Short mmCIF file of C-alpha atoms in Angstrom, two decimals:
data_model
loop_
_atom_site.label_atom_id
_atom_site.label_comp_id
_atom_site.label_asym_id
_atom_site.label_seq_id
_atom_site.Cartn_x
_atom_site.Cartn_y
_atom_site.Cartn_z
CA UNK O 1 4.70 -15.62 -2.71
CA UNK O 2 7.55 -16.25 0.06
CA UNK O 3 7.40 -20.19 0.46
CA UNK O 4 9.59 -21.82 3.45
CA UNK O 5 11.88 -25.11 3.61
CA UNK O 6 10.81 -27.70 5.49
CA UNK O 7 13.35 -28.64 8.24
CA UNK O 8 14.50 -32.53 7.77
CA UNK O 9 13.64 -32.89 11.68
CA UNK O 10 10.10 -32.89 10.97
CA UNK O 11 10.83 -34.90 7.25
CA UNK O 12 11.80 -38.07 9.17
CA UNK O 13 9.73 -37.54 11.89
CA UNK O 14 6.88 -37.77 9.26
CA UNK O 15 8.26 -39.60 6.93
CA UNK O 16 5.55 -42.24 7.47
CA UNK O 17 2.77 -42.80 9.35
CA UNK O 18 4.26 -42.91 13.05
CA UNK O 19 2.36 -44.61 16.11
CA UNK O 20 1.02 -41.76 16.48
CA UNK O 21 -0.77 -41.98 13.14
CA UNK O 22 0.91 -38.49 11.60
CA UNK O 23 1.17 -38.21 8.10
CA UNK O 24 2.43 -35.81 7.28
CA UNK O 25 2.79 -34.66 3.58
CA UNK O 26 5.76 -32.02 4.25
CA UNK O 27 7.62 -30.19 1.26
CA UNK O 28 10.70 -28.22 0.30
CA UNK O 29 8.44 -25.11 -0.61
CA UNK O 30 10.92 -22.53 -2.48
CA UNK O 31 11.44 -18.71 -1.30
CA UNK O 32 11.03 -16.13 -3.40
CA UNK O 33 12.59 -13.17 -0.87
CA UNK O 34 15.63 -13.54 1.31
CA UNK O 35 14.43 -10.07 3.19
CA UNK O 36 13.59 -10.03 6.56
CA UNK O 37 12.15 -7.27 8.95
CA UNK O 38 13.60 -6.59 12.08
CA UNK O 39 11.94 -6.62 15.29
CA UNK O 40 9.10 -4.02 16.40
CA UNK O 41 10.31 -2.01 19.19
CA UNK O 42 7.23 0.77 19.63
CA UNK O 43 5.10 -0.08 22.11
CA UNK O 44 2.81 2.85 21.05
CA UNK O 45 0.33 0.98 18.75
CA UNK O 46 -3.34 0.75 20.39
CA UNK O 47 -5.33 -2.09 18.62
CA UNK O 48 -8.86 -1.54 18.16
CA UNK O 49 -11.21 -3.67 17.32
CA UNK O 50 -14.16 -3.26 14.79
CA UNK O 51 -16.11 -6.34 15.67
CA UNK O 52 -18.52 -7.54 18.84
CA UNK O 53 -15.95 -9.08 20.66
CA UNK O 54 -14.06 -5.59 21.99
CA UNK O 55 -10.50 -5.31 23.09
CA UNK O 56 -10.28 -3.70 26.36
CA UNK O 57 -7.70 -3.16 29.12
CA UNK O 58 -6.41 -5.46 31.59
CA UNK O 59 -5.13 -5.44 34.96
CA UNK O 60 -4.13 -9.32 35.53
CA UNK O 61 -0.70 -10.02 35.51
CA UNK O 62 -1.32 -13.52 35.78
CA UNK O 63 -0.63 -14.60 32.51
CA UNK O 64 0.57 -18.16 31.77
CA UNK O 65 3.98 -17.18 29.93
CA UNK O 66 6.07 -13.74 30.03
CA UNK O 67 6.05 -12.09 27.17
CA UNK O 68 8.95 -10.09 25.85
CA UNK O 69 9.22 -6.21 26.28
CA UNK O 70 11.03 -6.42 23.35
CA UNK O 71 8.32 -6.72 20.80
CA UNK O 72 5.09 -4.21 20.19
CA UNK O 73 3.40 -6.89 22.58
CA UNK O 74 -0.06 -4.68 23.93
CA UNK O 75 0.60 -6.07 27.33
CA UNK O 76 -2.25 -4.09 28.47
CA UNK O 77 -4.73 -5.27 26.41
CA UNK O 78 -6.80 -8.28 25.52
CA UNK O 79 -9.20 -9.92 23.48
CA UNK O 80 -12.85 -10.68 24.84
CA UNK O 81 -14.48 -13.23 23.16
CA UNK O 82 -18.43 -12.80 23.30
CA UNK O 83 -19.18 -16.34 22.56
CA UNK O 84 -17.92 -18.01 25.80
CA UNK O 85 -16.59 -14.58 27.70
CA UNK O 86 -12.65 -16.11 26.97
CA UNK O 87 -10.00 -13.71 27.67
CA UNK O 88 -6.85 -13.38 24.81
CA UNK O 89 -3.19 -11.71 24.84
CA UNK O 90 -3.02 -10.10 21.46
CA UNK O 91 0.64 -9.20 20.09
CA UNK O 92 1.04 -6.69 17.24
CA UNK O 93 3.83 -8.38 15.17
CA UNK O 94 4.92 -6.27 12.11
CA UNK O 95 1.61 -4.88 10.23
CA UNK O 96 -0.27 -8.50 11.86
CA UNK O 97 -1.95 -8.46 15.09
CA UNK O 98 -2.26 -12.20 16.47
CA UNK O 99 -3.69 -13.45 19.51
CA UNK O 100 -1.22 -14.32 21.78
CA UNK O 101 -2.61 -17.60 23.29
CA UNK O 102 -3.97 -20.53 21.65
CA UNK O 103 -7.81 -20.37 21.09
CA UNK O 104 -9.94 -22.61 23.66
CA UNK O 105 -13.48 -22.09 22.19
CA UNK O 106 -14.90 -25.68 22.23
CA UNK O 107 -16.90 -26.46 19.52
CA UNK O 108 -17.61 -30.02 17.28
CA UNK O 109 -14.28 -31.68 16.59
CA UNK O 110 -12.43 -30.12 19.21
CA UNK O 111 -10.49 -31.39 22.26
CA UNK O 112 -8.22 -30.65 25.48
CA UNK O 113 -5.11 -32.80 25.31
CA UNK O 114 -5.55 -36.15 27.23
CA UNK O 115 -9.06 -34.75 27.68
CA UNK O 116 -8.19 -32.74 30.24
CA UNK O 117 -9.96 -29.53 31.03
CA UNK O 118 -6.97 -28.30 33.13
CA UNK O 119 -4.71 -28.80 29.43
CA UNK O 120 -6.92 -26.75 27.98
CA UNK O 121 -7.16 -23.82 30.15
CA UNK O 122 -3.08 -23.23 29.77
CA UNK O 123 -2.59 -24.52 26.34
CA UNK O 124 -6.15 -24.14 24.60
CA UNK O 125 -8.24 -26.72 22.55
CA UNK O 126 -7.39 -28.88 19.58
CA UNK O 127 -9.01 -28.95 16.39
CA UNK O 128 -9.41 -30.85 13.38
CA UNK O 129 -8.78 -28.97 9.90
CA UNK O 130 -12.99 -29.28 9.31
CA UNK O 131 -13.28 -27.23 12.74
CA UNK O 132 -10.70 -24.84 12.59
CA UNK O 133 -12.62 -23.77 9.57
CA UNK O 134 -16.39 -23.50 10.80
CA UNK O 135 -17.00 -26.91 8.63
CA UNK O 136 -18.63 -30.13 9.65
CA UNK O 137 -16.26 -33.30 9.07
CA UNK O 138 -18.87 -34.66 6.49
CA UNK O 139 -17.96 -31.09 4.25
CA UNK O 140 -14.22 -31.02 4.70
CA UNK O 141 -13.07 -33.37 6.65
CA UNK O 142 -11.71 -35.72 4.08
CA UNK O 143 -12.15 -34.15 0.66
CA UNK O 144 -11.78 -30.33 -0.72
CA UNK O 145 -13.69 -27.75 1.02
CA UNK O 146 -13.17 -24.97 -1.73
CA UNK O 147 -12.99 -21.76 0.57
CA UNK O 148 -11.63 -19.06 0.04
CA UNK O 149 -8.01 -18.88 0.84
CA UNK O 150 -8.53 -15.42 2.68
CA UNK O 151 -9.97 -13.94 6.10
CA UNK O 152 -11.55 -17.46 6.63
CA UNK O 153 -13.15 -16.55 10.16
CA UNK O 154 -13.56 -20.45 10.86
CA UNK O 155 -13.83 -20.91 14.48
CA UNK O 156 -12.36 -17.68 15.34
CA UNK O 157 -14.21 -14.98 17.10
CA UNK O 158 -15.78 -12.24 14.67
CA UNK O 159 -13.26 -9.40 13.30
CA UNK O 160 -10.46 -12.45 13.57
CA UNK O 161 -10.13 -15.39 11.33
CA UNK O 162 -7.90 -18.20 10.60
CA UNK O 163 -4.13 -17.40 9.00
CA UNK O 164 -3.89 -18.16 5.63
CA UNK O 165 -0.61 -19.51 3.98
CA UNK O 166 0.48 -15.98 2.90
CA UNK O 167 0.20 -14.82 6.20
CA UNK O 168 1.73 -17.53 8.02
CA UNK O 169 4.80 -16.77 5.66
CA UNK O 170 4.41 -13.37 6.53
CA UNK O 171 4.89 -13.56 10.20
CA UNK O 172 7.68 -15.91 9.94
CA UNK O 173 9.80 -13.95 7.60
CA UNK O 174 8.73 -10.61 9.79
CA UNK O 175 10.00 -12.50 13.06
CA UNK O 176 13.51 -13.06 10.91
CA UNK O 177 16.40 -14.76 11.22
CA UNK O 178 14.55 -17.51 9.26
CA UNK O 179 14.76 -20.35 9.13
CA UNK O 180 15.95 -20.30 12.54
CA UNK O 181 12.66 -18.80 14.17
CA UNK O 182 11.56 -21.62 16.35
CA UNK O 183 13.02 -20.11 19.41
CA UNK O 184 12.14 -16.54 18.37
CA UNK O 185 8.62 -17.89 19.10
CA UNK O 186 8.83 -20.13 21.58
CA UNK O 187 7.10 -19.42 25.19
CA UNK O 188 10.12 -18.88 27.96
CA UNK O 189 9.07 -21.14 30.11
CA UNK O 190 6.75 -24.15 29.50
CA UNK O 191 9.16 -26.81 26.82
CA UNK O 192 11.12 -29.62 28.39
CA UNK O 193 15.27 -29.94 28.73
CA UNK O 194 15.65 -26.48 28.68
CA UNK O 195 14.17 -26.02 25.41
CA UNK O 196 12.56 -22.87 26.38
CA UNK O 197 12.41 -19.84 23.78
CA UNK O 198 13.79 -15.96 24.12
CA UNK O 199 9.63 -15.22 22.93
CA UNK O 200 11.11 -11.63 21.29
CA UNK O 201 7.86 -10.96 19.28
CA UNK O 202 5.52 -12.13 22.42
CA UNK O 203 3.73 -14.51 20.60
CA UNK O 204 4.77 -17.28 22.92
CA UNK O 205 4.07 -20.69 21.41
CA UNK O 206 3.52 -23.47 23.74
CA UNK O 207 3.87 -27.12 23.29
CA UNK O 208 0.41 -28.12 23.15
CA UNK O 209 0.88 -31.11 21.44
CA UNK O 210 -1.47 -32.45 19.16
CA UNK O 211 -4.53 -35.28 19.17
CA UNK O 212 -4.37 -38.19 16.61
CA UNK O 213 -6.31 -39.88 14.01
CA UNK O 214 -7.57 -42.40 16.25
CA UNK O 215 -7.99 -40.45 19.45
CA UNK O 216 -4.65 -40.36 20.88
CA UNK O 217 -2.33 -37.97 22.43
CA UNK O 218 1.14 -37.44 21.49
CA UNK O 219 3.35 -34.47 20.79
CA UNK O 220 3.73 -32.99 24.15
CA UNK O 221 7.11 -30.98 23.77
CA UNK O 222 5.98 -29.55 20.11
CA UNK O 223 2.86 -27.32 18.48
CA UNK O 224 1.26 -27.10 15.22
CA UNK O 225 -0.67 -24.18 14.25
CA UNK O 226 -3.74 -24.72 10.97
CA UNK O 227 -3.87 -22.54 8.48
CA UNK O 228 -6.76 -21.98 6.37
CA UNK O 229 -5.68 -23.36 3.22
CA UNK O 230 -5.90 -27.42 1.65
CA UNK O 231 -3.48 -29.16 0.23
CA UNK O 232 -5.05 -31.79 -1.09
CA UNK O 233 -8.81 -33.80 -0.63
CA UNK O 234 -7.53 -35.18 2.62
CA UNK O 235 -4.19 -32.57 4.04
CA UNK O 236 -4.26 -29.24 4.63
CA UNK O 237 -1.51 -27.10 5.66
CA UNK O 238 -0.07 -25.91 9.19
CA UNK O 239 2.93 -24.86 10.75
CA UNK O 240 5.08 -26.37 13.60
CA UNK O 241 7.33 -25.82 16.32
CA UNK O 242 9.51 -28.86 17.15
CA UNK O 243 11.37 -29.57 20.44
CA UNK O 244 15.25 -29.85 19.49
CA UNK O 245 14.19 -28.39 16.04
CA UNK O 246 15.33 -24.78 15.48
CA UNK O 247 13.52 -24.59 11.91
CA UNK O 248 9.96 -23.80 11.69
CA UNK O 249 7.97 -26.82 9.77
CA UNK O 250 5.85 -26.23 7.29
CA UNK O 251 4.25 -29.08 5.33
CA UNK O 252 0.42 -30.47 4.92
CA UNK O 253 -1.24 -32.87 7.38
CA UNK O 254 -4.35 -35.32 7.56
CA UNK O 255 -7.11 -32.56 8.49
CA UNK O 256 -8.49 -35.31 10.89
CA UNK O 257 -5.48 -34.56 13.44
CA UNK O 258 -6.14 -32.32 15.63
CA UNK O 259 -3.65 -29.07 15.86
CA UNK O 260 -3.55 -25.86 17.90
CA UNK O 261 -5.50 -22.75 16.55
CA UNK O 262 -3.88 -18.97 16.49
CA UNK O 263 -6.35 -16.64 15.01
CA UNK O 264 -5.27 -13.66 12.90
CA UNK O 265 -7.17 -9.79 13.14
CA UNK O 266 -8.71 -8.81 10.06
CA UNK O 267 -7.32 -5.55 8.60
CA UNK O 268 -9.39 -2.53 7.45
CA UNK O 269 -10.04 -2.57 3.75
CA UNK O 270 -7.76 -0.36 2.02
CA UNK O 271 -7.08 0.94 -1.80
CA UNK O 272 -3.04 0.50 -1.24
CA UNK O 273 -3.23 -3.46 -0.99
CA UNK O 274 -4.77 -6.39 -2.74
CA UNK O 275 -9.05 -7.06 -2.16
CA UNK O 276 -11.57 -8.38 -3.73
CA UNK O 277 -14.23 -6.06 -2.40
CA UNK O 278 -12.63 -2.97 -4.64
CA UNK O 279 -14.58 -2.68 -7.83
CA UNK O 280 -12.51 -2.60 -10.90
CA UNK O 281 -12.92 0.66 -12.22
CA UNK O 282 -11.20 2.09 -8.80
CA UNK O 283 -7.98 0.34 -9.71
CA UNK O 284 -7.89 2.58 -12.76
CA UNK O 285 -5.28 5.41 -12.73
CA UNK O 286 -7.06 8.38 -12.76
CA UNK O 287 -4.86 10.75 -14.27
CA UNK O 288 -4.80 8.70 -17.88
CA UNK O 289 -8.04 9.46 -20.55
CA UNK O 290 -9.83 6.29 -21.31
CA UNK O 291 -11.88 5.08 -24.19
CA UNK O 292 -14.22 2.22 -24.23
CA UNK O 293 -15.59 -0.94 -26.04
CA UNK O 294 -18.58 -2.99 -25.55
CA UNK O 295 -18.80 -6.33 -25.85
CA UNK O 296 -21.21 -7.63 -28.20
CA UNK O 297 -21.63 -10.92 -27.29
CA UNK O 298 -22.60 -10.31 -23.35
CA UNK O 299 -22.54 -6.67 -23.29
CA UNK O 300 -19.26 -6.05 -21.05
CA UNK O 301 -17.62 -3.06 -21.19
CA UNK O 302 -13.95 -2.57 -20.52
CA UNK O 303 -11.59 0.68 -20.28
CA UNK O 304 -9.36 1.06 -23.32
CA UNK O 305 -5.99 3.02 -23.52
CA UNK O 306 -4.12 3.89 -26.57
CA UNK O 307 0.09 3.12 -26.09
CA UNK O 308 2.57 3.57 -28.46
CA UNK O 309 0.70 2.41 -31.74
CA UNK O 310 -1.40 0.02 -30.40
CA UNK O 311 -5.14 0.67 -28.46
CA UNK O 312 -5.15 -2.30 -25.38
CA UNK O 313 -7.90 -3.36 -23.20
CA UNK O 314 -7.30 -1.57 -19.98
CA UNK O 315 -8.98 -4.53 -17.66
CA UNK O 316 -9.25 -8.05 -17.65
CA UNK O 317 -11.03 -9.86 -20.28
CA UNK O 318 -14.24 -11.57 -18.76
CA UNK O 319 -16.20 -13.55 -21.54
CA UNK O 320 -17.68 -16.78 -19.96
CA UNK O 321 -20.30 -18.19 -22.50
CA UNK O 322 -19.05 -21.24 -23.60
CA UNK O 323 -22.27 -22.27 -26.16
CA UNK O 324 -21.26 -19.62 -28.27
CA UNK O 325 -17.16 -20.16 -27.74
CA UNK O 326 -17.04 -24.07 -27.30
CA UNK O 327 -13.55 -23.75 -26.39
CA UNK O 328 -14.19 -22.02 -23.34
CA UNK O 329 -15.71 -24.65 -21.93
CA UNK O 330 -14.20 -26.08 -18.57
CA UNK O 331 -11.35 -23.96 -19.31
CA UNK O 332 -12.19 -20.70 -17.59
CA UNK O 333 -12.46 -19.52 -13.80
CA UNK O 334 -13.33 -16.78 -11.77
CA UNK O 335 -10.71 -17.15 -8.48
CA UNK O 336 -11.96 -19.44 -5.68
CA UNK O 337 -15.19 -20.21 -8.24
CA UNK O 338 -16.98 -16.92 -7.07
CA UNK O 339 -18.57 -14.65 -9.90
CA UNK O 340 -18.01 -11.39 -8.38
CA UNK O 341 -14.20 -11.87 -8.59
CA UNK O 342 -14.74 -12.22 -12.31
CA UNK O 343 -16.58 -8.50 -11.89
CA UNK O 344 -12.72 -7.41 -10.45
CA UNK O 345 -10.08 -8.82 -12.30
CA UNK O 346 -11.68 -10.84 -15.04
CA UNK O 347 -11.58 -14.55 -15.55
CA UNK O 348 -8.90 -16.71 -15.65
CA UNK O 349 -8.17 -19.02 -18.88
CA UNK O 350 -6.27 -22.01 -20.33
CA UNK O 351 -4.10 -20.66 -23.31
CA UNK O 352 -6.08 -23.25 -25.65
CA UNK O 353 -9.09 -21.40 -24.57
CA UNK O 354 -7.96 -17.73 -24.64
CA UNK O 355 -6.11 -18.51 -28.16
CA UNK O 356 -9.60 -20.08 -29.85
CA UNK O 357 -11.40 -16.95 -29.86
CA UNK O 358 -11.66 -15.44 -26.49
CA UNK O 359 -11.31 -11.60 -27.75
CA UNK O 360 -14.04 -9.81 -29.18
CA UNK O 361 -15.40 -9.00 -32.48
CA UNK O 362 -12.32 -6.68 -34.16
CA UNK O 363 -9.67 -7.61 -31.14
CA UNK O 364 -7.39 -10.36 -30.86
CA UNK O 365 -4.36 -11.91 -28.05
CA UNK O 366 -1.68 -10.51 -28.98
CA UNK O 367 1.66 -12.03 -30.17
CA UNK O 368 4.84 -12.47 -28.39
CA UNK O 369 5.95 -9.59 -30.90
CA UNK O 370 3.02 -7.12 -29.70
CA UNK O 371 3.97 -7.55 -25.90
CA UNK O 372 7.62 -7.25 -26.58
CA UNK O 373 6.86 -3.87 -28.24
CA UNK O 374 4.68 -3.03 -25.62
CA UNK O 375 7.41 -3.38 -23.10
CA UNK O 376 10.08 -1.73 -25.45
CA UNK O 377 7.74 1.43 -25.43
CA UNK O 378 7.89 1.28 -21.60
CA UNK O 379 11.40 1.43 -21.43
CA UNK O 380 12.36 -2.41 -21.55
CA UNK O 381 11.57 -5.06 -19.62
CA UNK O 382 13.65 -3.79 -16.50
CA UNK O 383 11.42 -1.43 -15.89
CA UNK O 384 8.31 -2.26 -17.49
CA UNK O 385 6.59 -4.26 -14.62
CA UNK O 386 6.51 -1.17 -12.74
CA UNK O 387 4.67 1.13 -15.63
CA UNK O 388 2.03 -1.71 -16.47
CA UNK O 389 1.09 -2.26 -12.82
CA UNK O 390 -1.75 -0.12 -11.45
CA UNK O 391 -1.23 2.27 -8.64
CA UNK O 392 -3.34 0.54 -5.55
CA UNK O 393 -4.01 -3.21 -5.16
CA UNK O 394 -0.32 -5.06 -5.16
CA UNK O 395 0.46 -6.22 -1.63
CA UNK O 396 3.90 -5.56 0.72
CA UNK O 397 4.12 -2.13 -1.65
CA UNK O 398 4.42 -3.77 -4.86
CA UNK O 399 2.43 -1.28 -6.71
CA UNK O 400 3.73 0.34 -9.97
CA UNK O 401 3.12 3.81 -11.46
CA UNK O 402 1.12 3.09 -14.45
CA UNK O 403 1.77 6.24 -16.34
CA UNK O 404 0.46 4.62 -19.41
CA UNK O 405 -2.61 3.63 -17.45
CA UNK O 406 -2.29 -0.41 -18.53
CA UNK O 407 -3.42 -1.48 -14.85
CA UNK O 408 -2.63 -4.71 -14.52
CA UNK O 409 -4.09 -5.94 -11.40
CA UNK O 410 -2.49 -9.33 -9.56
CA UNK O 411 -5.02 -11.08 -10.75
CA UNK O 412 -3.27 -14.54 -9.82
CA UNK O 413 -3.10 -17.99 -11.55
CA UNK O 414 -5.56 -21.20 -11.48
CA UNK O 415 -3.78 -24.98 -12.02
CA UNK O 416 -5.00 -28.60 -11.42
CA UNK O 417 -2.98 -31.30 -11.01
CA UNK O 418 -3.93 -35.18 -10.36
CA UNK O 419 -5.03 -35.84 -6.50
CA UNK O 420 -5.15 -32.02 -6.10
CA UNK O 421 -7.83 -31.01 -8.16
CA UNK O 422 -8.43 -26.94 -9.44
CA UNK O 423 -6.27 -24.40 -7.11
CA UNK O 424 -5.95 -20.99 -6.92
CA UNK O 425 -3.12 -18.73 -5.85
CA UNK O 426 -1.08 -15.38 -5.94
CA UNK O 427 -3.62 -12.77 -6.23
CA UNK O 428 -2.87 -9.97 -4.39
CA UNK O 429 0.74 -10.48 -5.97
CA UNK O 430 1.04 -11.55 -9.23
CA UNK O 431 -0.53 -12.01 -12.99
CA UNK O 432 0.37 -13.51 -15.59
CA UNK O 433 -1.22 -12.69 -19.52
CA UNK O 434 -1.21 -14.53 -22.38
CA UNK O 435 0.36 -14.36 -25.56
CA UNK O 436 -1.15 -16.33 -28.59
CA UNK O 437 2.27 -17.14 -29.73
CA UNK O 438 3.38 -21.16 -28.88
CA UNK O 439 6.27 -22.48 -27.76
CA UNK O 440 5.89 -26.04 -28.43
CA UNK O 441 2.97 -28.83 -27.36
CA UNK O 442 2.38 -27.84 -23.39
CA UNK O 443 3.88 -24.05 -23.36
CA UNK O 444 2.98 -21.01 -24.69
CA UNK O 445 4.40 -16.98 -24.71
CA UNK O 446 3.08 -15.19 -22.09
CA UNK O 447 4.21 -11.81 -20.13
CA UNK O 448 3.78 -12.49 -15.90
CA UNK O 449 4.23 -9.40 -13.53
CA UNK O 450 5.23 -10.08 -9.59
CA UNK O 451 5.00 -7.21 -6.53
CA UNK O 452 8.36 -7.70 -5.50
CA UNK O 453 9.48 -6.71 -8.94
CA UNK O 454 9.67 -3.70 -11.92
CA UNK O 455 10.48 -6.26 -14.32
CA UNK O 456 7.63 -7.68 -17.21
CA UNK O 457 8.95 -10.91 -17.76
CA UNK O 458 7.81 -11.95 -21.04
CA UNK O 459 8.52 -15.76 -21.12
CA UNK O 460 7.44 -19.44 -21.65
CA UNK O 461 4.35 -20.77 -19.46
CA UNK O 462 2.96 -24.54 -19.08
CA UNK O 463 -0.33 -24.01 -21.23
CA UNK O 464 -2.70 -25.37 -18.16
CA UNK O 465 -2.63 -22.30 -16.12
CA UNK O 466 -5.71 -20.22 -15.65
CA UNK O 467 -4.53 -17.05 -16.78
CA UNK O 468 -5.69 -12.94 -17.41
CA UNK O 469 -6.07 -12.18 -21.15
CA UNK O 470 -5.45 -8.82 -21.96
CA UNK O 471 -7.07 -8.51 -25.91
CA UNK O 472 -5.63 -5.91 -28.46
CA UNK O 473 -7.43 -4.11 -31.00
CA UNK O 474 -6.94 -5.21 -34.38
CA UNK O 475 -4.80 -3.25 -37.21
CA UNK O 476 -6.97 -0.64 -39.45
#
């Protein structure tokens, strides 16, 4: 997943708690992709919306801040919110349709700057974390909320929700030129000193400022933008624009400040990228003949496929019961703690756990030796990510060809940590399967596939990450 470093502007700025009371919690967070996409210059995309609140044309021209021609900007259209009757810009940038103004739906926990119903009008409402989200303070306000970290709707209006990390990092990389996006983004008119941005993409931030633990107001010539995902029991993440500052921030926050809110469109459910609504069986290719073999011990049943001389599960092991496997005990996951995701990709194990007898009856975890002749079979490793990856469900067109119909599906990764408690990330674009060979005391063998890669990278992993197991059948 494309992470983004965090300009030292905002590092001292929030280096400690300010008079402002911000905290902030902000990271070096490494990139994975140096790509970028250049700017959108169709206009001919007509967004339609699937939900209550319809998108419909407009004839005002009175908008707060010019947007650029530049960018596939929908000038003509807007978003109606049914809830209050709000009007919204929306701006179609790459494959993401945003809204182009800040939200101003007032709810619990949220405020106009100085309390001023004239501030909110122009530059929309501020929310805590709890309320961006559609929670109470008393359920997330100061410790982990659990949700998932996907197409939260929060306070945004149905068929819209709340960005998540991933897509934040999306629309910042798509915008390019990063890290120097800040005045890519930035509203033409609107900052102070001539501060102004060129607003290519028309997504025209404004400096809404922000409202502080204790009630204050502060911030006036910068934004902040929520996104749906927690850092730890008290921070959760955003993204900011900074007067003088021509990096994006990106860093974690006290959820009790309150920040600007720009919701995201949902997107149609589709077989080509990652979801958690697409049964298993789909992600099968189905030009390869599979067997099958039931699970004794809970009755599951999982595709088989015979390659080279070995027969491999061709889906996710998913073996929960931990009275008859004591091992399994606190050691196994379904992503974001939901059941059904189990049904999908399988569960997600500590290497202690999927070593100690995960596989069933007559099937084992393979060695480091079995993968490596796995991926020998499949032409090396160079090329190997690409054959053991299924056909649909890798996102930004990472999916492989699976002519040997393995299907690996990007199941992601679980990890705890002290103060940050069980997390779960990178399905949609990676996996990573045991081995049951060791390393040494905390690592262990393991074989991890990414979407922006054909390599299978069989290679040393900390033991405490929730992982797939793929089981093989044992030797006649």
């Amino acid at each position: 997943m494309k992470r983004f470093i965090v300009s030292f502007g905002l590092a001292i700025l929030f280096a400690a708690c300010s008079g402002d009371n911000v905290c902030s919690v902000d990271k070096p967070i490494a990139s994975d992709s140096s790509s970028s996409v250049a700017p959108v210059s169709s206009s001919n995309d007509v967004v339609k919306s699937s939900s209550s609140n319809d998108v419909v044309e407009s004839s005002s021209s009175n908008d707060v801040v010019e947007s650029s021609s530049s960018a596939d900007a929908l000038p003509d259209t807007v978003l109606v919110d049914e809830r209050d009757g709000q009007t919204y810009r929306i701006v179609k940038i790459g494959d993401q349709t945003w809204m182009a103004e800040n939200l101003n739906y007032e709810t619990e926990s949220s405020f106009c700057y100085n309390d001023s119903t004239e501030y909110c009008e122009t530059y929309g409402r501020l929310y805590t974390w709890a309320a961006a989200v559609g929670k109470s303070e008393k359920e997330c306000g100061s410790s982990l909320c659990g949700l998932p970290r996907r197409n939260v709707q929060g306070v945004c209006p149905d068929g819209w929700h709340l960005p998540s990390h991933e897509e934040m990092d999306d629309f910042v990389y798509t915008v390019g030129k990063f890290p120097l996006v800040t005045a890519i983004i930035k509203s033409r008119t609107g900052w102070d000193d001539g501060s102004n941005g060129t607003d290519d993409y028309g997504f025209s931030a404004l400096p809404a400022g922000f409202r502080n633990i204790v009630g204050g107001y502060a911030g006036k010539n910068s934004t902040y933008f929520w996104m749906a995902e927690e850092d730890r029991q008290e921070t959760a993440y955003k993204m900011g624009v900074i007067d003088g500052d021509p990096t994006a921030t990106w860093g974690s926050d006290n959820k009790k400040l309150a920040f600007s809110v720009r919701c995201i469109k949902d997107k149609e459910l589709t077989l080509k990228d990652w979801s958690w609504d697409v049964p298993k069986d789909v992600r099968l290719n189905p030009d390869v003949a599979y067997d099958s073999v039931k699970d004794s011990r809970d009755g599951n049943v999982y595709k088989t496929v015979k390659i080279g001389d070995k027969v491999w599960m061709a889906q996710n092991l998913n073996y929960a019961d931990s009275v008859k496997t004591p091992s399994l005990k606190g050691a196994s996951w379904c992503i974001d703690n939901d059941t059904a995701n189990c049904n999908v990709a399988g569960r997600l194990y500590y290497w202690e756990a999927a070593v100690q007898g995960a596989c069933l009856d007559g099937w084992h975890l393979p060695t480091k030796e079995e993968w490596s002749a796995l991926i020998d079979t499949l032409g090396g490793a160079v090329s190997a990510g690409k054959r053991l990856k299924s056909i649909t469900g890798w996102d930004k067109n990472g999916n492989g060809v699976d002519d040997f119909g393995f299907s690996a599906l990007p199941a992601g990764k679980a990890s705890s940590a002290p103060f940050y408690g069980l997390s779960f990330r990178d399905d949609g674009v990676g996996t990573l399967f045991w081995s049951s060979t060791e390393g040494d005391d905390v690592g262990a063998y393991g074989v991890s596939l990414w979407n922006y890669s054909d390599v299978a990278d069989l290679d040393y992993f900390f033991k405490d990450l929730g992982s797939s197991v793929r089981c093989v059948k044992d030797s006649e």
